[in-house]
Amino acid sequence: MRHPIVAGNWKMNKNAEETEDLLNDLINQLPTDKEVEIIVAPTFINLASAVEHLEFTNISVAAQNMHQAENGAFTGEISADMLKSIGVHTVILGHSERRSLFGETDAIIAAKVNQALKYHMRVIFCFGEELKERQEKQHFAVVENQLRNGLFQLEATAWENIVLAYEPVWAIGTGETASPEQAQEMHEFIRTTIRQQYGQEVADNTAILYGGSVKPDNAGEIFSKPDVDGGLIGGAALKAADFAAIVNAAG
Ligand code: PGA
């Protein structure tokens, strides 16, 4: 069965020293008695040290992105094999910033998903509608398309390694959250869509995280919804006390 997950996406924040400091604070402040899986995603250059630092803790490490090719002439890119070789087994793919700022299409993201799974990595697959799409009442169609185009090429068994993160773009970094009801409505729709494609078991076993301005004071209410299995946290993941409070709210 699925279990609660709270993942911190550090984005392009924290140099080497600051990464060490935040990891130490997290080790000291995160609960160890909760049934919550805790993941942090520092920048590429700090992944290896984070893996080492967190070795005997209940916190695991994810990458924020990777390239879809095996290796070769892709200046500036990082492969699944490289991530695996330093002990990173989880990767965030399809984040809205990758889609909007770096031109990642559904097809590119699908290729990345396939490549990550080929290396037996777990994927945190991000998707969500923009404000205009919600205003035009296209949000369900947009989300369904992102799911179909990014993930429905997979066999049912591959879904063991998929975690979903619904992140309405209008709620990311804006301080504007989806209401707990809006989050539940969309999460339920997502689970139904998966059920129609893959059946009840895959739908029931897939964790669907919510992301977008989750903070200590709204996390509890959002996480209490039946189809919300935790969160993907940006800004609030950069402060140990806030991240700890959010993890506590999930457990
Ligand atoms: P935020 O970011 O919590 O700062 O809104 C969430 C995300 O981008 O994953």
Tab-separated table of C-alpha atoms and ligand atoms in Angstrom:
chain	number	residue	atom	x	y	z
A	1	MET	CA	0.000	0.000	0.000
A	2	ARG	CA	1.005	3.592	-0.459
A	3	HIS	CA	2.457	5.502	2.450
A	4	PRO	CA	2.932	9.204	3.275
A	5	ILE	CA	5.916	10.907	1.649
A	6	VAL	CA	7.295	14.401	2.172
A	7	ALA	CA	9.970	15.500	-0.296
A	8	GLY	CA	11.932	18.744	-0.223
A	9	ASN	CA	12.881	20.253	-3.579
A	10	TRP	CA	15.737	22.629	-2.802
A	11	LYS	CA	15.864	23.959	-6.385
A	12	MET	CA	18.940	26.143	-7.098
A	13	ASN	CA	19.581	26.971	-3.450
A	14	LYS	CA	22.352	26.207	-0.933
A	15	ASN	CA	26.066	25.982	-1.688
A	16	ALA	CA	28.189	23.127	-0.322
A	17	GLU	CA	28.580	24.566	3.155
A	18	GLU	CA	24.950	25.633	3.423
A	19	THR	CA	23.885	22.169	2.265
A	20	GLU	CA	25.883	20.571	5.102
A	21	ASP	CA	24.362	23.009	7.581
A	22	LEU	CA	20.791	22.345	6.463
A	23	LEU	CA	21.344	18.587	6.464
A	24	ASN	CA	22.683	18.776	10.023
A	25	ASP	CA	19.683	20.830	11.092
A	26	LEU	CA	17.345	18.342	9.438
A	27	ILE	CA	19.032	15.401	11.134
A	28	ASN	CA	18.525	17.156	14.465
A	29	GLN	CA	14.981	18.336	13.896
A	30	LEU	CA	13.187	15.791	11.728
A	31	PRO	CA	11.101	13.223	13.573
A	32	THR	CA	12.314	9.629	13.475
A	33	ASP	CA	9.154	8.047	14.853
A	34	LYS	CA	6.748	8.849	12.010
A	35	GLU	CA	5.566	6.546	9.262
A	36	VAL	CA	6.548	9.190	6.734
A	37	GLU	CA	9.157	8.721	4.049
A	38	ILE	CA	11.408	11.783	3.954
A	39	ILE	CA	13.322	12.826	0.841
A	40	VAL	CA	15.522	15.838	0.127
A	41	ALA	CA	16.655	17.010	-3.300
A	42	PRO	CA	19.731	19.266	-3.178
A	43	THR	CA	21.475	20.485	-6.337
A	44	PHE	CA	23.501	18.053	-8.454
A	45	ILE	CA	26.894	19.072	-7.105
A	46	ASN	CA	25.839	18.443	-3.516
A	47	LEU	CA	24.130	15.096	-4.076
A	48	ALA	CA	27.148	12.890	-3.362
A	49	SER	CA	27.956	14.623	-0.085
A	50	ALA	CA	24.273	14.541	0.905
A	51	VAL	CA	24.076	10.792	0.294
A	52	GLU	CA	27.139	10.298	2.484
A	53	HIS	CA	25.906	12.670	5.163
A	54	LEU	CA	22.498	11.011	5.426
A	55	GLU	CA	23.715	7.415	5.263
A	56	PHE	CA	22.528	6.293	8.685
A	57	THR	CA	19.424	8.453	8.856
A	58	ASN	CA	15.794	8.045	7.771
A	59	ILE	CA	16.223	10.735	5.099
A	60	SER	CA	16.942	9.793	1.499
A	61	VAL	CA	18.236	11.839	-1.405
A	62	ALA	CA	16.697	12.616	-4.786
A	63	ALA	CA	17.982	14.478	-7.851
A	64	GLN	CA	15.954	17.363	-9.262
A	65	ASN	CA	16.395	16.315	-12.892
A	66	MET	CA	18.431	14.076	-15.215
A	67	HIS	CA	19.000	13.629	-18.934
A	68	GLN	CA	17.193	11.001	-20.956
A	69	ALA	CA	20.229	9.738	-22.901
A	70	GLU	CA	22.557	6.988	-21.806
A	71	ASN	CA	25.718	9.143	-22.104
A	72	GLY	CA	27.556	11.148	-24.752
A	73	ALA	CA	27.792	14.645	-26.157
A	74	PHE	CA	25.283	16.438	-23.943
A	75	THR	CA	27.347	19.198	-22.371
A	76	GLY	CA	26.210	20.098	-18.887
A	77	GLU	CA	23.915	17.114	-18.433
A	78	ILE	CA	23.759	14.270	-15.900
A	79	SER	CA	22.682	10.682	-16.621
A	80	ALA	CA	20.696	8.118	-14.662
A	81	ASP	CA	23.794	5.916	-14.499
A	82	MET	CA	25.780	8.753	-12.885
A	83	LEU	CA	23.093	9.337	-10.277
A	84	LYS	CA	22.892	5.644	-9.459
A	85	SER	CA	26.670	5.435	-9.167
A	86	ILE	CA	26.671	7.891	-6.249
A	87	GLY	CA	23.732	6.258	-4.487
A	88	VAL	CA	20.849	8.418	-5.726
A	89	HIS	CA	17.850	6.209	-6.473
A	90	THR	CA	15.091	8.791	-6.863
A	91	VAL	CA	14.676	11.609	-9.376
A	92	ILE	CA	12.153	14.428	-9.699
A	93	LEU	CA	11.009	14.739	-13.326
A	94	GLY	CA	8.644	17.098	-15.105
A	95	HIS	CA	8.771	19.923	-12.589
A	96	SER	CA	6.890	22.955	-13.925
A	97	GLU	CA	10.087	25.015	-13.863
A	98	ARG	CA	11.746	22.430	-16.122
A	99	ARG	CA	8.697	22.512	-18.385
A	100	SER	CA	8.321	26.293	-18.587
A	101	LEU	CA	11.895	27.612	-18.208
A	102	PHE	CA	13.851	24.823	-19.888
A	103	GLY	CA	11.455	23.770	-22.622
A	104	GLU	CA	10.798	20.239	-21.427
A	105	THR	CA	7.885	18.790	-23.362
A	106	ASP	CA	5.727	15.828	-22.393
A	107	ALA	CA	7.722	13.748	-24.893
A	108	ILE	CA	11.066	14.681	-23.309
A	109	ILE	CA	9.695	13.975	-19.860
A	110	ALA	CA	8.337	10.593	-20.984
A	111	ALA	CA	11.804	9.728	-22.328
A	112	LYS	CA	13.356	10.739	-19.006
A	113	VAL	CA	10.841	8.618	-17.114
A	114	ASN	CA	11.671	5.609	-19.294
A	115	GLN	CA	15.390	6.119	-18.807
A	116	ALA	CA	15.086	6.482	-15.020
A	117	LEU	CA	13.016	3.309	-14.798
A	118	LYS	CA	15.521	1.457	-16.963
A	119	TYR	CA	18.004	2.185	-14.175
A	120	HIS	CA	15.506	1.050	-11.543
A	121	MET	CA	15.197	4.532	-10.161
A	122	ARG	CA	12.075	5.868	-8.579
A	123	VAL	CA	10.460	8.851	-10.277
A	124	ILE	CA	8.621	11.707	-8.617
A	125	PHE	CA	6.589	12.845	-11.616
A	126	CYS	CA	5.392	16.462	-11.399
A	127	PHE	CA	2.502	17.897	-13.333
A	128	GLY	CA	-0.220	20.488	-12.934
A	129	GLU	CA	-2.148	23.191	-14.734
A	130	GLU	CA	-1.398	26.878	-15.153
A	131	LEU	CA	-3.680	29.591	-13.811
A	132	LYS	CA	-5.171	30.415	-17.193
A	133	GLU	CA	-5.991	26.759	-17.777
A	134	ARG	CA	-7.848	26.582	-14.472
A	135	GLN	CA	-9.675	29.820	-15.194
A	136	GLU	CA	-10.752	28.370	-18.522
A	137	LYS	CA	-11.817	25.185	-16.745
A	138	GLN	CA	-9.293	23.144	-18.694
A	139	HIS	CA	-7.427	21.925	-15.603
A	140	PHE	CA	-8.729	18.362	-15.603
A	141	ALA	CA	-8.017	17.945	-19.314
A	142	VAL	CA	-4.515	19.405	-18.958
A	143	VAL	CA	-3.638	17.174	-16.034
A	144	GLU	CA	-5.025	14.095	-17.755
A	145	ASN	CA	-2.957	14.863	-20.866
A	146	GLN	CA	0.223	15.340	-18.875
A	147	LEU	CA	-0.374	11.978	-17.198
A	148	ARG	CA	-1.155	10.207	-20.453
A	149	ASN	CA	1.722	11.722	-22.394
A	150	GLY	CA	4.282	11.321	-19.638
A	151	LEU	CA	3.398	8.027	-18.011
A	152	PHE	CA	0.787	5.960	-19.810
A	153	GLN	CA	3.423	4.359	-22.007
A	154	LEU	CA	4.418	2.355	-18.917
A	155	GLU	CA	3.450	-1.194	-18.050
A	156	ALA	CA	1.387	-1.538	-14.879
A	157	THR	CA	4.330	-3.085	-12.995
A	158	ALA	CA	6.463	0.009	-13.623
A	159	TRP	CA	4.093	2.033	-11.450
A	160	GLU	CA	5.741	0.577	-8.343
A	161	ASN	CA	8.446	3.143	-9.023
A	162	ILE	CA	6.219	6.114	-9.750
A	163	VAL	CA	5.244	8.761	-7.220
A	164	LEU	CA	3.008	11.547	-8.509
A	165	ALA	CA	3.267	15.176	-7.466
A	166	TYR	CA	0.328	17.324	-8.487
A	167	GLU	CA	1.555	20.905	-8.448
A	168	PRO	CA	-0.768	23.580	-9.821
A	169	VAL	CA	1.653	26.058	-11.396
A	170	TRP	CA	-0.232	29.031	-9.971
A	171	ALA	CA	0.507	27.776	-6.458
A	172	ILE	CA	4.264	27.240	-6.817
A	173	GLY	CA	6.346	29.810	-4.993
A	174	THR	CA	3.442	32.246	-4.970
A	175	GLY	CA	2.143	31.812	-1.438
A	176	GLU	CA	-1.152	30.861	-3.067
A	177	THR	CA	-2.159	27.278	-2.231
A	178	ALA	CA	-4.900	25.188	-3.697
A	179	SER	CA	-7.555	24.828	-1.032
A	180	PRO	CA	-7.606	21.387	0.581
A	181	GLU	CA	-10.864	20.788	-1.327
A	182	GLN	CA	-9.314	21.768	-4.666
A	183	ALA	CA	-6.340	19.488	-3.957
A	184	GLN	CA	-8.604	16.569	-3.010
A	185	GLU	CA	-10.806	17.099	-6.061
A	186	MET	CA	-7.823	16.916	-8.406
A	187	HIS	CA	-6.118	14.047	-6.566
A	188	GLU	CA	-9.317	12.046	-6.740
A	189	PHE	CA	-9.566	12.778	-10.458
A	190	ILE	CA	-5.947	11.656	-10.940
A	191	ARG	CA	-6.530	8.416	-9.050
A	192	THR	CA	-9.679	7.732	-11.058
A	193	THR	CA	-7.791	8.344	-14.303
A	194	ILE	CA	-5.112	5.864	-13.228
A	195	ARG	CA	-7.759	3.342	-12.232
A	196	GLN	CA	-9.425	3.588	-15.628
A	197	GLN	CA	-6.119	2.935	-17.360
A	198	TYR	CA	-4.429	0.459	-15.015
A	199	GLY	CA	-7.052	-0.868	-12.606
A	200	GLN	CA	-7.807	-0.540	-8.927
A	201	GLU	CA	-4.597	-1.962	-7.526
A	202	VAL	CA	-2.248	0.448	-9.300
A	203	ALA	CA	-4.565	3.358	-8.456
A	204	ASP	CA	-4.706	2.415	-4.789
A	205	ASN	CA	-0.960	1.871	-4.495
A	206	THR	CA	0.205	5.089	-6.147
A	207	ALA	CA	1.164	7.929	-3.818
A	208	ILE	CA	-0.047	11.333	-5.014
A	209	LEU	CA	1.754	14.253	-3.373
A	210	TYR	CA	0.526	17.827	-3.422
A	211	GLY	CA	2.951	20.675	-4.102
A	212	GLY	CA	2.616	24.438	-4.214
A	213	SER	CA	3.202	26.762	-1.249
A	214	VAL	CA	2.809	24.034	1.371
A	215	LYS	CA	3.750	25.539	4.739
A	216	PRO	CA	3.558	24.380	8.359
A	217	ASP	CA	0.235	26.149	8.823
A	218	ASN	CA	-1.597	24.621	5.852
A	219	ALA	CA	0.074	21.211	5.569
A	220	GLY	CA	-2.106	19.411	8.122
A	221	GLU	CA	-5.371	20.275	6.438
A	222	ILE	CA	-4.130	19.442	2.939
A	223	PHE	CA	-2.572	16.129	4.041
A	224	SER	CA	-5.749	15.118	5.867
A	225	LYS	CA	-7.563	14.682	2.546
A	226	PRO	CA	-8.020	11.033	1.582
A	227	ASP	CA	-6.264	11.176	-1.792
A	228	VAL	CA	-3.380	13.402	-0.689
A	229	ASP	CA	-0.432	11.246	0.368
A	230	GLY	CA	2.037	13.935	1.344
A	231	GLY	CA	3.802	16.856	-0.265
A	232	LEU	CA	6.535	18.130	-2.521
A	233	ILE	CA	7.867	21.165	-0.721
A	234	GLY	CA	9.895	24.030	-2.196
A	235	GLY	CA	10.475	27.171	-0.150
A	236	ALA	CA	9.545	25.653	3.198
A	237	ALA	CA	12.010	22.784	2.656
A	238	LEU	CA	14.881	25.258	3.048
A	239	LYS	CA	14.146	25.846	6.719
A	240	ALA	CA	14.637	22.802	8.917
A	241	ALA	CA	11.986	23.798	11.452
A	242	ASP	CA	9.358	24.347	8.757
A	243	PHE	CA	10.204	21.139	6.936
A	244	ALA	CA	10.080	19.210	10.224
A	245	ALA	CA	6.664	20.679	11.019
A	246	ILE	CA	5.407	19.635	7.565
A	247	VAL	CA	6.763	16.095	8.016
A	248	ASN	CA	5.016	15.951	11.392
A	249	ALA	CA	1.776	17.038	9.758
A	250	ALA	CA	2.007	14.101	7.334
A	251	GLY	CA	2.491	11.407	9.938
B	1	PGA	P1	6.897	25.901	-3.230
B	1	PGA	O1	7.484	24.951	-4.389
B	1	PGA	O2	6.611	25.015	-2.038
B	1	PGA	O3	7.974	26.899	-2.953
B	1	PGA	O4	5.638	26.507	-3.778
B	1	PGA	C1	6.971	23.667	-4.626
B	1	PGA	C2	7.695	23.035	-5.774
B	1	PGA	O5	8.068	23.735	-6.718
B	1	PGA	O6	7.928	21.805	-5.789
